Amino acid sequence: MPSAPSTEPTGGGTADTTTESVPAAIDTSRLATFFGTLLALVVGFVVAARVASVRLVAVAPVYVFTPLVAAAVTMLRSDVSLDEIGGRIGRLRWYLAAAVAALALVVVTLGVAVAMPGVAFDPTADPTPGVGLPSGAVGVVAVAGLVLGLGMTVNAAFALGEEAGWRGYLLWELAPLGFWRASALIGVCWGLWHAPVILDGYNYPSFPLVGVLAMTAATVAFSPLYTYVCLRARSVLAAAAFHGVFNAAAGIVTAYAAAETALLDELVASPVGLGGIAAFGLAAAALAVVGTPDLSRSTLGGERSESDGSTRG
């Protein structure tokens, strides 16, 4: 694969001052601000929920904005701009690609799930209870349209609460680590951030402790593709759209994959169980084969090469 363009001076001339000759360093002070703010918010939510005798799962729609707030505080206390972390519209065609990919991954997740012993495909299931949709092929198209509509609007708005922190500020900060290491580390942080709501019964109500580990494994598997979408679209908004569509379509798996036990239902036949981990793992393997975009702060900031604005690493 072609390597990233060199920023070293050639032919005895001077280096181009418009490019970085040395990779930017990770700022531990900014990271401390981000994670310190995030931890304070998480603890605040947990304490407030207990004092008010409200389940944390019930306030999850507000909890999802804690990474965005942590990123905003960090940026306000430093010289990092919104544009630098991908806060722009970017390449719109990658929004569509992200939405289609999210739907495809849900289908693969369902396929993996029903291939497992003890899990069967339920053709009578209703993935949209309470919403009257036609049956047959027209119904499939209607479900896809509903998922895309909700996923790229309402769901994406909530997903941005997470993505502004993970694929926004944190991806920009950890860019010097490179595509794979940055994606893996963000995946771990993303998974552990879910711990309070998972321990309160979210996603894995029968196995909350194991659920924290399962969710972290899932987010580590998810993270490379989210990074890829963000870099290709040159926008964190595209990652939010991908996230929103995947969340909107996740109910298709839980509806059609009929599991015999709670263990199979929550840890295997689930978008955040073995089915989803396998689907995204296959996608990550494909990225490793075909190559990934260069992850650098200048890439996230919107600078483009003379060809298509990206390099291969």
PDB file of C-alpha atoms in Angstrom:
ATOM      1  CA  MET A   1       0.000   0.000   0.000  1.00  0.00           C
ATOM      2  CA  PRO A   2       1.240   3.520  -0.701  1.00  0.00           C
ATOM      3  CA  SER A   3       2.648   5.227   2.326  1.00  0.00           C
ATOM      4  CA  ALA A   4       1.731   8.654   3.660  1.00  0.00           C
ATOM      5  CA  PRO A   5       3.445  11.584   1.925  1.00  0.00           C
ATOM      6  CA  SER A   6       6.738  12.520   3.551  1.00  0.00           C
ATOM      7  CA  THR A   7       7.081  15.869   5.284  1.00  0.00           C
ATOM      8  CA  GLU A   8      10.897  15.734   5.282  1.00  0.00           C
ATOM      9  CA  PRO A   9      12.741  18.370   3.221  1.00  0.00           C
ATOM     10  CA  THR A  10      14.082  17.046  -0.072  1.00  0.00           C
ATOM     11  CA  GLY A  11      16.795  18.116  -2.485  1.00  0.00           C
ATOM     12  CA  GLY A  12      18.573  20.176   0.150  1.00  0.00           C
ATOM     13  CA  GLY A  13      15.655  22.618   0.336  1.00  0.00           C
ATOM     14  CA  THR A  14      13.726  23.684   3.376  1.00  0.00           C
ATOM     15  CA  ALA A  15      10.722  21.871   4.724  1.00  0.00           C
ATOM     16  CA  ASP A  16       7.264  23.097   3.782  1.00  0.00           C
ATOM     17  CA  THR A  17       6.134  25.126   6.771  1.00  0.00           C
ATOM     18  CA  THR A  18       2.481  24.429   5.981  1.00  0.00           C
ATOM     19  CA  THR A  19       2.804  20.774   6.988  1.00  0.00           C
ATOM     20  CA  GLU A  20       3.841  19.117  10.212  1.00  0.00           C
ATOM     21  CA  SER A  21       7.417  17.827  10.045  1.00  0.00           C
ATOM     22  CA  VAL A  22       7.003  16.151  13.448  1.00  0.00           C
ATOM     23  CA  PRO A  23       3.785  14.410  14.528  1.00  0.00           C
ATOM     24  CA  ALA A  24       1.873  16.409  17.133  1.00  0.00           C
ATOM     25  CA  ALA A  25       2.144  15.047  20.656  1.00  0.00           C
ATOM     26  CA  ILE A  26      -0.741  13.875  22.794  1.00  0.00           C
ATOM     27  CA  ASP A  27      -1.486  16.537  25.403  1.00  0.00           C
ATOM     28  CA  THR A  28      -1.916  14.838  28.775  1.00  0.00           C
ATOM     29  CA  SER A  29      -3.314  18.023  30.284  1.00  0.00           C
ATOM     30  CA  ARG A  30      -6.167  18.082  27.764  1.00  0.00           C
ATOM     31  CA  LEU A  31      -6.761  14.373  28.290  1.00  0.00           C
ATOM     32  CA  ALA A  32      -6.917  14.925  32.056  1.00  0.00           C
ATOM     33  CA  THR A  33      -9.493  17.657  31.534  1.00  0.00           C
ATOM     34  CA  PHE A  34     -11.593  15.448  29.260  1.00  0.00           C
ATOM     35  CA  PHE A  35     -11.555  12.339  31.430  1.00  0.00           C
ATOM     36  CA  GLY A  36     -11.783  14.315  34.670  1.00  0.00           C
ATOM     37  CA  THR A  37     -14.877  16.146  33.420  1.00  0.00           C
ATOM     38  CA  LEU A  38     -16.377  12.937  32.061  1.00  0.00           C
ATOM     39  CA  LEU A  39     -15.797  11.071  35.325  1.00  0.00           C
ATOM     40  CA  ALA A  40     -17.302  13.923  37.344  1.00  0.00           C
ATOM     41  CA  LEU A  41     -20.394  13.893  35.121  1.00  0.00           C
ATOM     42  CA  VAL A  42     -20.755  10.107  35.337  1.00  0.00           C
ATOM     43  CA  VAL A  43     -20.431  10.129  39.125  1.00  0.00           C
ATOM     44  CA  GLY A  44     -22.869  13.029  39.289  1.00  0.00           C
ATOM     45  CA  PHE A  45     -25.442  11.100  37.274  1.00  0.00           C
ATOM     46  CA  VAL A  46     -25.061   7.994  39.438  1.00  0.00           C
ATOM     47  CA  VAL A  47     -25.394   9.941  42.694  1.00  0.00           C
ATOM     48  CA  ALA A  48     -28.312  12.044  41.428  1.00  0.00           C
ATOM     49  CA  ALA A  49     -30.158   8.941  40.223  1.00  0.00           C
ATOM     50  CA  ARG A  50     -29.756   7.244  43.605  1.00  0.00           C
ATOM     51  CA  VAL A  51     -30.787  10.321  45.570  1.00  0.00           C
ATOM     52  CA  ALA A  52     -33.865  10.753  43.369  1.00  0.00           C
ATOM     53  CA  SER A  53     -34.584   7.001  43.443  1.00  0.00           C
ATOM     54  CA  VAL A  54     -34.581   6.967  39.648  1.00  0.00           C
ATOM     55  CA  ARG A  55     -33.011   4.202  37.600  1.00  0.00           C
ATOM     56  CA  LEU A  56     -30.000   5.339  35.618  1.00  0.00           C
ATOM     57  CA  VAL A  57     -31.430   3.582  32.574  1.00  0.00           C
ATOM     58  CA  ALA A  58     -34.346   6.019  32.722  1.00  0.00           C
ATOM     59  CA  VAL A  59     -32.046   9.024  32.346  1.00  0.00           C
ATOM     60  CA  ALA A  60     -29.821   7.386  29.716  1.00  0.00           C
ATOM     61  CA  PRO A  61     -31.112   9.769  26.976  1.00  0.00           C
ATOM     62  CA  VAL A  62     -29.461  12.596  28.933  1.00  0.00           C
ATOM     63  CA  TYR A  63     -26.442  10.558  30.095  1.00  0.00           C
ATOM     64  CA  VAL A  64     -25.409  10.026  26.455  1.00  0.00           C
ATOM     65  CA  PHE A  65     -24.451  13.706  26.204  1.00  0.00           C
ATOM     66  CA  THR A  66     -21.731  13.479  28.868  1.00  0.00           C
ATOM     67  CA  PRO A  67     -18.912  12.825  26.328  1.00  0.00           C
ATOM     68  CA  LEU A  68     -20.035  15.869  24.329  1.00  0.00           C
ATOM     69  CA  VAL A  69     -19.975  18.056  27.455  1.00  0.00           C
ATOM     70  CA  ALA A  70     -16.539  16.712  28.433  1.00  0.00           C
ATOM     71  CA  ALA A  71     -15.248  17.461  24.923  1.00  0.00           C
ATOM     72  CA  ALA A  72     -16.745  20.969  24.986  1.00  0.00           C
ATOM     73  CA  VAL A  73     -15.150  21.763  28.346  1.00  0.00           C
ATOM     74  CA  THR A  74     -11.784  20.477  27.126  1.00  0.00           C
ATOM     75  CA  MET A  75     -11.947  22.506  23.920  1.00  0.00           C
ATOM     76  CA  LEU A  76     -12.990  25.678  25.745  1.00  0.00           C
ATOM     77  CA  ARG A  77      -9.981  25.307  28.052  1.00  0.00           C
ATOM     78  CA  SER A  78      -7.573  24.830  25.136  1.00  0.00           C
ATOM     79  CA  ASP A  79      -6.956  26.043  21.604  1.00  0.00           C
ATOM     80  CA  VAL A  80      -8.733  23.124  19.887  1.00  0.00           C
ATOM     81  CA  SER A  81     -11.425  24.276  17.478  1.00  0.00           C
ATOM     82  CA  LEU A  82     -14.635  22.564  16.425  1.00  0.00           C
ATOM     83  CA  ASP A  83     -13.428  22.337  12.838  1.00  0.00           C
ATOM     84  CA  GLU A  84     -10.220  20.586  13.902  1.00  0.00           C
ATOM     85  CA  ILE A  85     -12.109  17.677  15.465  1.00  0.00           C
ATOM     86  CA  GLY A  86     -14.362  17.169  12.444  1.00  0.00           C
ATOM     87  CA  GLY A  87     -17.237  19.428  13.407  1.00  0.00           C
ATOM     88  CA  ARG A  88     -18.322  20.073   9.829  1.00  0.00           C
ATOM     89  CA  ILE A  89     -20.693  18.613   7.221  1.00  0.00           C
ATOM     90  CA  GLY A  90     -17.894  16.859   5.343  1.00  0.00           C
ATOM     91  CA  ARG A  91     -18.462  14.489   2.416  1.00  0.00           C
ATOM     92  CA  LEU A  92     -22.173  13.797   2.205  1.00  0.00           C
ATOM     93  CA  ARG A  93     -21.833  10.652   0.082  1.00  0.00           C
ATOM     94  CA  TRP A  94     -20.182   8.948   3.056  1.00  0.00           C
ATOM     95  CA  TYR A  95     -23.283   9.571   5.160  1.00  0.00           C
ATOM     96  CA  LEU A  96     -25.245   7.381   2.770  1.00  0.00           C
ATOM     97  CA  ALA A  97     -22.450   4.824   2.706  1.00  0.00           C
ATOM     98  CA  ALA A  98     -22.420   4.776   6.502  1.00  0.00           C
ATOM     99  CA  ALA A  99     -26.187   4.289   6.691  1.00  0.00           C
ATOM    100  CA  VAL A 100     -26.123   1.406   4.199  1.00  0.00           C
ATOM    101  CA  ALA A 101     -23.169  -0.168   6.016  1.00  0.00           C
ATOM    102  CA  ALA A 102     -25.009   0.046   9.339  1.00  0.00           C
ATOM    103  CA  LEU A 103     -28.021  -1.760   7.872  1.00  0.00           C
ATOM    104  CA  ALA A 104     -25.776  -4.391   6.289  1.00  0.00           C
ATOM    105  CA  LEU A 105     -24.007  -5.011   9.588  1.00  0.00           C
ATOM    106  CA  VAL A 106     -27.342  -5.528  11.322  1.00  0.00           C
ATOM    107  CA  VAL A 107     -28.231  -8.153   8.710  1.00  0.00           C
ATOM    108  CA  VAL A 108     -24.861  -9.867   9.222  1.00  0.00           C
ATOM    109  CA  THR A 109     -25.372  -9.732  12.984  1.00  0.00           C
ATOM    110  CA  LEU A 110     -28.754 -11.405  12.591  1.00  0.00           C
ATOM    111  CA  GLY A 111     -27.224 -14.059  10.329  1.00  0.00           C
ATOM    112  CA  VAL A 112     -24.489 -14.836  12.851  1.00  0.00           C
ATOM    113  CA  ALA A 113     -27.017 -14.958  15.681  1.00  0.00           C
ATOM    114  CA  VAL A 114     -29.452 -17.389  14.056  1.00  0.00           C
ATOM    115  CA  ALA A 115     -26.553 -19.626  13.015  1.00  0.00           C
ATOM    116  CA  MET A 116     -25.826 -20.301  16.697  1.00  0.00           C
ATOM    117  CA  PRO A 117     -27.249 -23.416  18.396  1.00  0.00           C
ATOM    118  CA  GLY A 118     -30.259 -22.484  20.479  1.00  0.00           C
ATOM    119  CA  VAL A 119     -31.145 -19.441  18.362  1.00  0.00           C
ATOM    120  CA  ALA A 120     -33.731 -19.555  15.583  1.00  0.00           C
ATOM    121  CA  PHE A 121     -35.116 -17.109  13.047  1.00  0.00           C
ATOM    122  CA  ASP A 122     -38.676 -16.057  13.883  1.00  0.00           C
ATOM    123  CA  PRO A 123     -40.422 -15.025  10.642  1.00  0.00           C
ATOM    124  CA  THR A 124     -43.555 -13.975  12.542  1.00  0.00           C
ATOM    125  CA  ALA A 125     -41.762 -11.345  14.606  1.00  0.00           C
ATOM    126  CA  ASP A 126     -42.819  -7.692  14.428  1.00  0.00           C
ATOM    127  CA  PRO A 127     -39.756  -5.411  14.471  1.00  0.00           C
ATOM    128  CA  THR A 128     -41.946  -2.291  14.777  1.00  0.00           C
ATOM    129  CA  PRO A 129     -44.628  -3.091  17.379  1.00  0.00           C
ATOM    130  CA  GLY A 130     -47.413  -0.545  17.401  1.00  0.00           C
ATOM    131  CA  VAL A 131     -46.559   0.690  13.902  1.00  0.00           C
ATOM    132  CA  GLY A 132     -48.758  -0.748  11.206  1.00  0.00           C
ATOM    133  CA  LEU A 133     -46.570  -1.633   8.220  1.00  0.00           C
ATOM    134  CA  PRO A 134     -47.379  -3.747   5.154  1.00  0.00           C
ATOM    135  CA  SER A 135     -46.108  -7.308   4.942  1.00  0.00           C
ATOM    136  CA  GLY A 136     -43.789  -8.892   2.393  1.00  0.00           C
ATOM    137  CA  ALA A 137     -41.200  -7.064   0.337  1.00  0.00           C
ATOM    138  CA  VAL A 138     -43.036  -3.753   0.703  1.00  0.00           C
ATOM    139  CA  GLY A 139     -42.865  -4.167   4.463  1.00  0.00           C
ATOM    140  CA  VAL A 140     -39.112  -4.782   4.344  1.00  0.00           C
ATOM    141  CA  VAL A 141     -38.633  -1.589   2.361  1.00  0.00           C
ATOM    142  CA  ALA A 142     -40.882   0.283   4.793  1.00  0.00           C
ATOM    143  CA  VAL A 143     -38.885  -0.942   7.786  1.00  0.00           C
ATOM    144  CA  ALA A 144     -35.620   0.059   6.096  1.00  0.00           C
ATOM    145  CA  GLY A 145     -37.027   3.507   5.336  1.00  0.00           C
ATOM    146  CA  LEU A 146     -38.243   3.933   8.905  1.00  0.00           C
ATOM    147  CA  VAL A 147     -34.878   2.857  10.298  1.00  0.00           C
ATOM    148  CA  LEU A 148     -32.969   5.210   8.002  1.00  0.00           C
ATOM    149  CA  GLY A 149     -35.311   8.099   8.725  1.00  0.00           C
ATOM    150  CA  LEU A 150     -35.136   7.774  12.500  1.00  0.00           C
ATOM    151  CA  GLY A 151     -31.503   6.729  12.517  1.00  0.00           C
ATOM    152  CA  MET A 152     -30.202   9.729  10.597  1.00  0.00           C
ATOM    153  CA  THR A 153     -32.321  12.290  12.456  1.00  0.00           C
ATOM    154  CA  VAL A 154     -33.538  11.667  16.028  1.00  0.00           C
ATOM    155  CA  ASN A 155     -31.162   8.804  16.818  1.00  0.00           C
ATOM    156  CA  ALA A 156     -28.212  10.592  15.229  1.00  0.00           C
ATOM    157  CA  ALA A 157     -28.842  13.646  17.412  1.00  0.00           C
ATOM    158  CA  PHE A 158     -28.552  11.515  20.554  1.00  0.00           C
ATOM    159  CA  ALA A 159     -25.618   9.560  19.105  1.00  0.00           C
ATOM    160  CA  LEU A 160     -23.779  12.834  18.563  1.00  0.00           C
ATOM    161  CA  GLY A 161     -23.728  13.209  22.337  1.00  0.00           C
ATOM    162  CA  GLU A 162     -21.347  10.247  22.394  1.00  0.00           C
ATOM    163  CA  GLU A 163     -19.569  10.742  19.082  1.00  0.00           C
ATOM    164  CA  ALA A 164     -18.538  14.338  19.796  1.00  0.00           C
ATOM    165  CA  GLY A 165     -16.431  12.913  22.589  1.00  0.00           C
ATOM    166  CA  TRP A 166     -15.229   9.621  21.118  1.00  0.00           C
ATOM    167  CA  ARG A 167     -14.776  10.246  17.377  1.00  0.00           C
ATOM    168  CA  GLY A 168     -14.594  14.002  17.866  1.00  0.00           C
ATOM    169  CA  TYR A 169     -12.176  15.281  20.490  1.00  0.00           C
ATOM    170  CA  LEU A 170     -10.681  11.964  21.656  1.00  0.00           C
ATOM    171  CA  LEU A 171      -9.935  10.662  18.152  1.00  0.00           C
ATOM    172  CA  TRP A 172      -8.266  13.974  17.317  1.00  0.00           C
ATOM    173  CA  GLU A 173      -6.212  13.870  20.524  1.00  0.00           C
ATOM    174  CA  LEU A 174      -5.124  10.254  20.065  1.00  0.00           C
ATOM    175  CA  ALA A 175      -4.415  10.603  16.327  1.00  0.00           C
ATOM    176  CA  PRO A 176      -0.632  10.303  16.866  1.00  0.00           C
ATOM    177  CA  LEU A 177      -1.213   6.695  17.977  1.00  0.00           C
ATOM    178  CA  GLY A 178      -2.414   5.737  14.483  1.00  0.00           C
ATOM    179  CA  PHE A 179      -5.655   4.232  13.224  1.00  0.00           C
ATOM    180  CA  TRP A 180      -5.685   0.887  15.017  1.00  0.00           C
ATOM    181  CA  ARG A 181      -4.278   1.822  18.400  1.00  0.00           C
ATOM    182  CA  ALA A 182      -6.406   4.954  18.682  1.00  0.00           C
ATOM    183  CA  SER A 183      -9.525   3.003  17.667  1.00  0.00           C
ATOM    184  CA  ALA A 184      -8.825   0.263  20.206  1.00  0.00           C
ATOM    185  CA  LEU A 185      -8.200   2.664  23.072  1.00  0.00           C
ATOM    186  CA  ILE A 186     -11.310   4.682  22.280  1.00  0.00           C
ATOM    187  CA  GLY A 187     -13.278   1.426  22.109  1.00  0.00           C
ATOM    188  CA  VAL A 188     -12.169   0.517  25.638  1.00  0.00           C
ATOM    189  CA  CYS A 189     -13.094   3.959  26.996  1.00  0.00           C
ATOM    190  CA  TRP A 190     -16.417   3.861  25.159  1.00  0.00           C
ATOM    191  CA  GLY A 191     -17.286   0.460  26.608  1.00  0.00           C
ATOM    192  CA  LEU A 192     -16.325   1.286  30.202  1.00  0.00           C
ATOM    193  CA  TRP A 193     -18.319   4.530  29.992  1.00  0.00           C
ATOM    194  CA  HIS A 194     -21.407   2.327  29.548  1.00  0.00           C
ATOM    195  CA  ALA A 195     -20.702   0.495  32.832  1.00  0.00           C
ATOM    196  CA  PRO A 196     -23.089   2.484  35.105  1.00  0.00           C
ATOM    197  CA  VAL A 197     -26.131   1.952  32.878  1.00  0.00           C
ATOM    198  CA  ILE A 198     -25.206  -1.674  32.166  1.00  0.00           C
ATOM    199  CA  LEU A 199     -24.901  -2.405  35.887  1.00  0.00           C
ATOM    200  CA  ASP A 200     -28.364  -0.884  36.195  1.00  0.00           C
ATOM    201  CA  GLY A 201     -29.769  -3.448  33.733  1.00  0.00           C
ATOM    202  CA  TYR A 202     -29.171  -1.970  30.289  1.00  0.00           C
ATOM    203  CA  ASN A 203     -28.605  -4.457  27.413  1.00  0.00           C
ATOM    204  CA  TYR A 204     -27.642  -7.370  29.703  1.00  0.00           C
ATOM    205  CA  PRO A 205     -30.171  -7.341  32.579  1.00  0.00           C
ATOM    206  CA  SER A 206     -29.479 -10.961  33.559  1.00  0.00           C
ATOM    207  CA  PHE A 207     -25.693 -10.622  33.458  1.00  0.00           C
ATOM    208  CA  PRO A 208     -24.753  -7.040  34.447  1.00  0.00           C
ATOM    209  CA  LEU A 209     -21.156  -7.743  35.503  1.00  0.00           C
ATOM    210  CA  VAL A 210     -20.388  -9.909  32.484  1.00  0.00           C
ATOM    211  CA  GLY A 211     -22.292  -7.325  30.479  1.00  0.00           C
ATOM    212  CA  VAL A 212     -19.680  -4.649  31.192  1.00  0.00           C
ATOM    213  CA  LEU A 213     -17.011  -6.905  29.686  1.00  0.00           C
ATOM    214  CA  ALA A 214     -19.278  -7.881  26.768  1.00  0.00           C
ATOM    215  CA  MET A 215     -20.096  -4.247  26.008  1.00  0.00           C
ATOM    216  CA  THR A 216     -16.432  -3.293  26.101  1.00  0.00           C
ATOM    217  CA  ALA A 217     -15.589  -6.158  23.733  1.00  0.00           C
ATOM    218  CA  ALA A 218     -18.382  -4.936  21.443  1.00  0.00           C
ATOM    219  CA  THR A 219     -17.249  -1.304  21.406  1.00  0.00           C
ATOM    220  CA  VAL A 220     -13.645  -2.326  20.735  1.00  0.00           C
ATOM    221  CA  ALA A 221     -14.922  -4.345  17.761  1.00  0.00           C
ATOM    222  CA  PHE A 222     -17.149  -1.458  16.625  1.00  0.00           C
ATOM    223  CA  SER A 223     -14.545   1.282  16.953  1.00  0.00           C
ATOM    224  CA  PRO A 224     -12.400   0.771  13.803  1.00  0.00           C
ATOM    225  CA  LEU A 225     -15.378   1.078  11.473  1.00  0.00           C
ATOM    226  CA  TYR A 226     -16.625   4.170  13.302  1.00  0.00           C
ATOM    227  CA  THR A 227     -13.157   5.683  12.924  1.00  0.00           C
ATOM    228  CA  TYR A 228     -13.142   4.751   9.234  1.00  0.00           C
ATOM    229  CA  VAL A 229     -16.517   6.442   8.623  1.00  0.00           C
ATOM    230  CA  CYS A 230     -15.401   9.583  10.443  1.00  0.00           C
ATOM    231  CA  LEU A 231     -12.171   9.840   8.449  1.00  0.00           C
ATOM    232  CA  ARG A 232     -13.742   9.096   5.062  1.00  0.00           C
ATOM    233  CA  ALA A 233     -16.539  11.609   5.619  1.00  0.00           C
ATOM    234  CA  ARG A 234     -14.147  14.072   7.285  1.00  0.00           C
ATOM    235  CA  SER A 235     -16.891  14.680   9.806  1.00  0.00           C
ATOM    236  CA  VAL A 236     -17.879  13.410  13.226  1.00  0.00           C
ATOM    237  CA  LEU A 237     -21.487  13.934  12.115  1.00  0.00           C
ATOM    238  CA  ALA A 238     -21.168  10.963   9.760  1.00  0.00           C
ATOM    239  CA  ALA A 239     -20.101   8.780  12.690  1.00  0.00           C
ATOM    240  CA  ALA A 240     -23.193   9.989  14.553  1.00  0.00           C
ATOM    241  CA  ALA A 241     -25.358   9.070  11.555  1.00  0.00           C
ATOM    242  CA  PHE A 242     -23.773   5.604  11.406  1.00  0.00           C
ATOM    243  CA  HIS A 243     -24.285   5.190  15.154  1.00  0.00           C
ATOM    244  CA  GLY A 244     -27.879   6.381  14.920  1.00  0.00           C
ATOM    245  CA  VAL A 245     -28.855   4.039  12.086  1.00  0.00           C
ATOM    246  CA  PHE A 246     -27.207   1.045  13.753  1.00  0.00           C
ATOM    247  CA  ASN A 247     -29.057   1.757  17.003  1.00  0.00           C
ATOM    248  CA  ALA A 248     -32.325   2.220  15.141  1.00  0.00           C
ATOM    249  CA  ALA A 249     -31.871  -1.066  13.275  1.00  0.00           C
ATOM    250  CA  ALA A 250     -30.699  -3.035  16.318  1.00  0.00           C
ATOM    251  CA  GLY A 251     -34.271  -3.999  17.175  1.00  0.00           C
ATOM    252  CA  ILE A 252     -34.406  -6.088  13.993  1.00  0.00           C
ATOM    253  CA  VAL A 253     -31.907  -8.501  15.531  1.00  0.00           C
ATOM    254  CA  THR A 254     -33.652  -8.739  18.882  1.00  0.00           C
ATOM    255  CA  ALA A 255     -37.026  -9.190  17.168  1.00  0.00           C
ATOM    256  CA  TYR A 256     -36.167 -11.910  14.658  1.00  0.00           C
ATOM    257  CA  ALA A 257     -33.528 -13.851  16.614  1.00  0.00           C
ATOM    258  CA  ALA A 258     -35.481 -16.084  18.982  1.00  0.00           C
ATOM    259  CA  ALA A 259     -33.144 -17.423  21.674  1.00  0.00           C
ATOM    260  CA  GLU A 260     -33.899 -20.318  24.008  1.00  0.00           C
ATOM    261  CA  THR A 261     -32.195 -18.827  27.071  1.00  0.00           C
ATOM    262  CA  ALA A 262     -31.423 -15.418  28.563  1.00  0.00           C
ATOM    263  CA  LEU A 263     -27.718 -16.081  28.068  1.00  0.00           C
ATOM    264  CA  LEU A 264     -28.173 -16.629  24.340  1.00  0.00           C
ATOM    265  CA  ASP A 265     -30.600 -13.735  24.077  1.00  0.00           C
ATOM    266  CA  GLU A 266     -28.395 -11.135  25.783  1.00  0.00           C
ATOM    267  CA  LEU A 267     -24.844 -12.310  25.136  1.00  0.00           C
ATOM    268  CA  VAL A 268     -25.131 -13.998  21.720  1.00  0.00           C
ATOM    269  CA  ALA A 269     -28.211 -13.012  19.684  1.00  0.00           C
ATOM    270  CA  SER A 270     -27.701  -9.305  20.292  1.00  0.00           C
ATOM    271  CA  PRO A 271     -26.221  -6.361  18.395  1.00  0.00           C
ATOM    272  CA  VAL A 272     -23.904  -5.867  21.392  1.00  0.00           C
ATOM    273  CA  GLY A 273     -23.358  -9.578  21.943  1.00  0.00           C
ATOM    274  CA  LEU A 274     -21.419 -12.202  20.052  1.00  0.00           C
ATOM    275  CA  GLY A 275     -23.452 -11.565  16.889  1.00  0.00           C
ATOM    276  CA  GLY A 276     -22.528  -7.878  16.722  1.00  0.00           C
ATOM    277  CA  ILE A 277     -18.937  -8.477  17.773  1.00  0.00           C
ATOM    278  CA  ALA A 278     -18.523 -11.040  14.986  1.00  0.00           C
ATOM    279  CA  ALA A 279     -20.119  -8.782  12.365  1.00  0.00           C
ATOM    280  CA  PHE A 280     -17.944  -5.785  13.209  1.00  0.00           C
ATOM    281  CA  GLY A 281     -14.922  -8.022  13.641  1.00  0.00           C
ATOM    282  CA  LEU A 282     -15.351  -9.179  10.047  1.00  0.00           C
ATOM    283  CA  ALA A 283     -15.641  -5.550   8.941  1.00  0.00           C
ATOM    284  CA  ALA A 284     -12.462  -4.649  10.828  1.00  0.00           C
ATOM    285  CA  ALA A 285     -10.656  -7.589   9.215  1.00  0.00           C
ATOM    286  CA  ALA A 286     -11.760  -6.319   5.812  1.00  0.00           C
ATOM    287  CA  LEU A 287     -10.356  -2.880   6.651  1.00  0.00           C
ATOM    288  CA  ALA A 288      -7.047  -4.459   7.633  1.00  0.00           C
ATOM    289  CA  VAL A 289      -6.880  -6.142   4.221  1.00  0.00           C
ATOM    290  CA  VAL A 290      -7.914  -3.223   1.997  1.00  0.00           C
ATOM    291  CA  GLY A 291      -6.163  -0.549   4.037  1.00  0.00           C
ATOM    292  CA  THR A 292      -7.309   2.320   6.209  1.00  0.00           C
ATOM    293  CA  PRO A 293      -7.215   6.096   5.758  1.00  0.00           C
ATOM    294  CA  ASP A 294      -4.342   7.948   7.343  1.00  0.00           C
ATOM    295  CA  LEU A 295      -5.251   9.107  10.827  1.00  0.00           C
ATOM    296  CA  SER A 296      -3.689  12.467  11.568  1.00  0.00           C
ATOM    297  CA  ARG A 297      -4.865  15.715  13.051  1.00  0.00           C
ATOM    298  CA  SER A 298      -4.477  17.431   9.685  1.00  0.00           C
ATOM    299  CA  THR A 299      -6.753  14.790   8.118  1.00  0.00           C
ATOM    300  CA  LEU A 300      -9.410  15.369  10.749  1.00  0.00           C
ATOM    301  CA  GLY A 301      -8.943  19.101  10.333  1.00  0.00           C
ATOM    302  CA  GLY A 302      -9.928  18.947   6.692  1.00  0.00           C
ATOM    303  CA  GLU A 303      -6.641  19.350   4.829  1.00  0.00           C
ATOM    304  CA  ARG A 304      -6.643  17.427   1.590  1.00  0.00           C
ATOM    305  CA  SER A 305      -4.079  15.899  -0.713  1.00  0.00           C
ATOM    306  CA  GLU A 306      -4.084  16.618  -4.438  1.00  0.00           C
ATOM    307  CA  SER A 307      -5.873  13.335  -5.213  1.00  0.00           C
ATOM    308  CA  ASP A 308      -8.801  12.379  -2.997  1.00  0.00           C
ATOM    309  CA  GLY A 309      -7.768  13.946   0.264  1.00  0.00           C
ATOM    310  CA  SER A 310      -6.552  10.822   1.966  1.00  0.00           C
ATOM    311  CA  THR A 311      -3.607   8.498   2.186  1.00  0.00           C
ATOM    312  CA  ARG A 312      -3.371   4.820   2.843  1.00  0.00           C
ATOM    313  CA  GLY A 313      -1.675   3.355   5.850  1.00  0.00           C
TER     314      GLY A 313
END
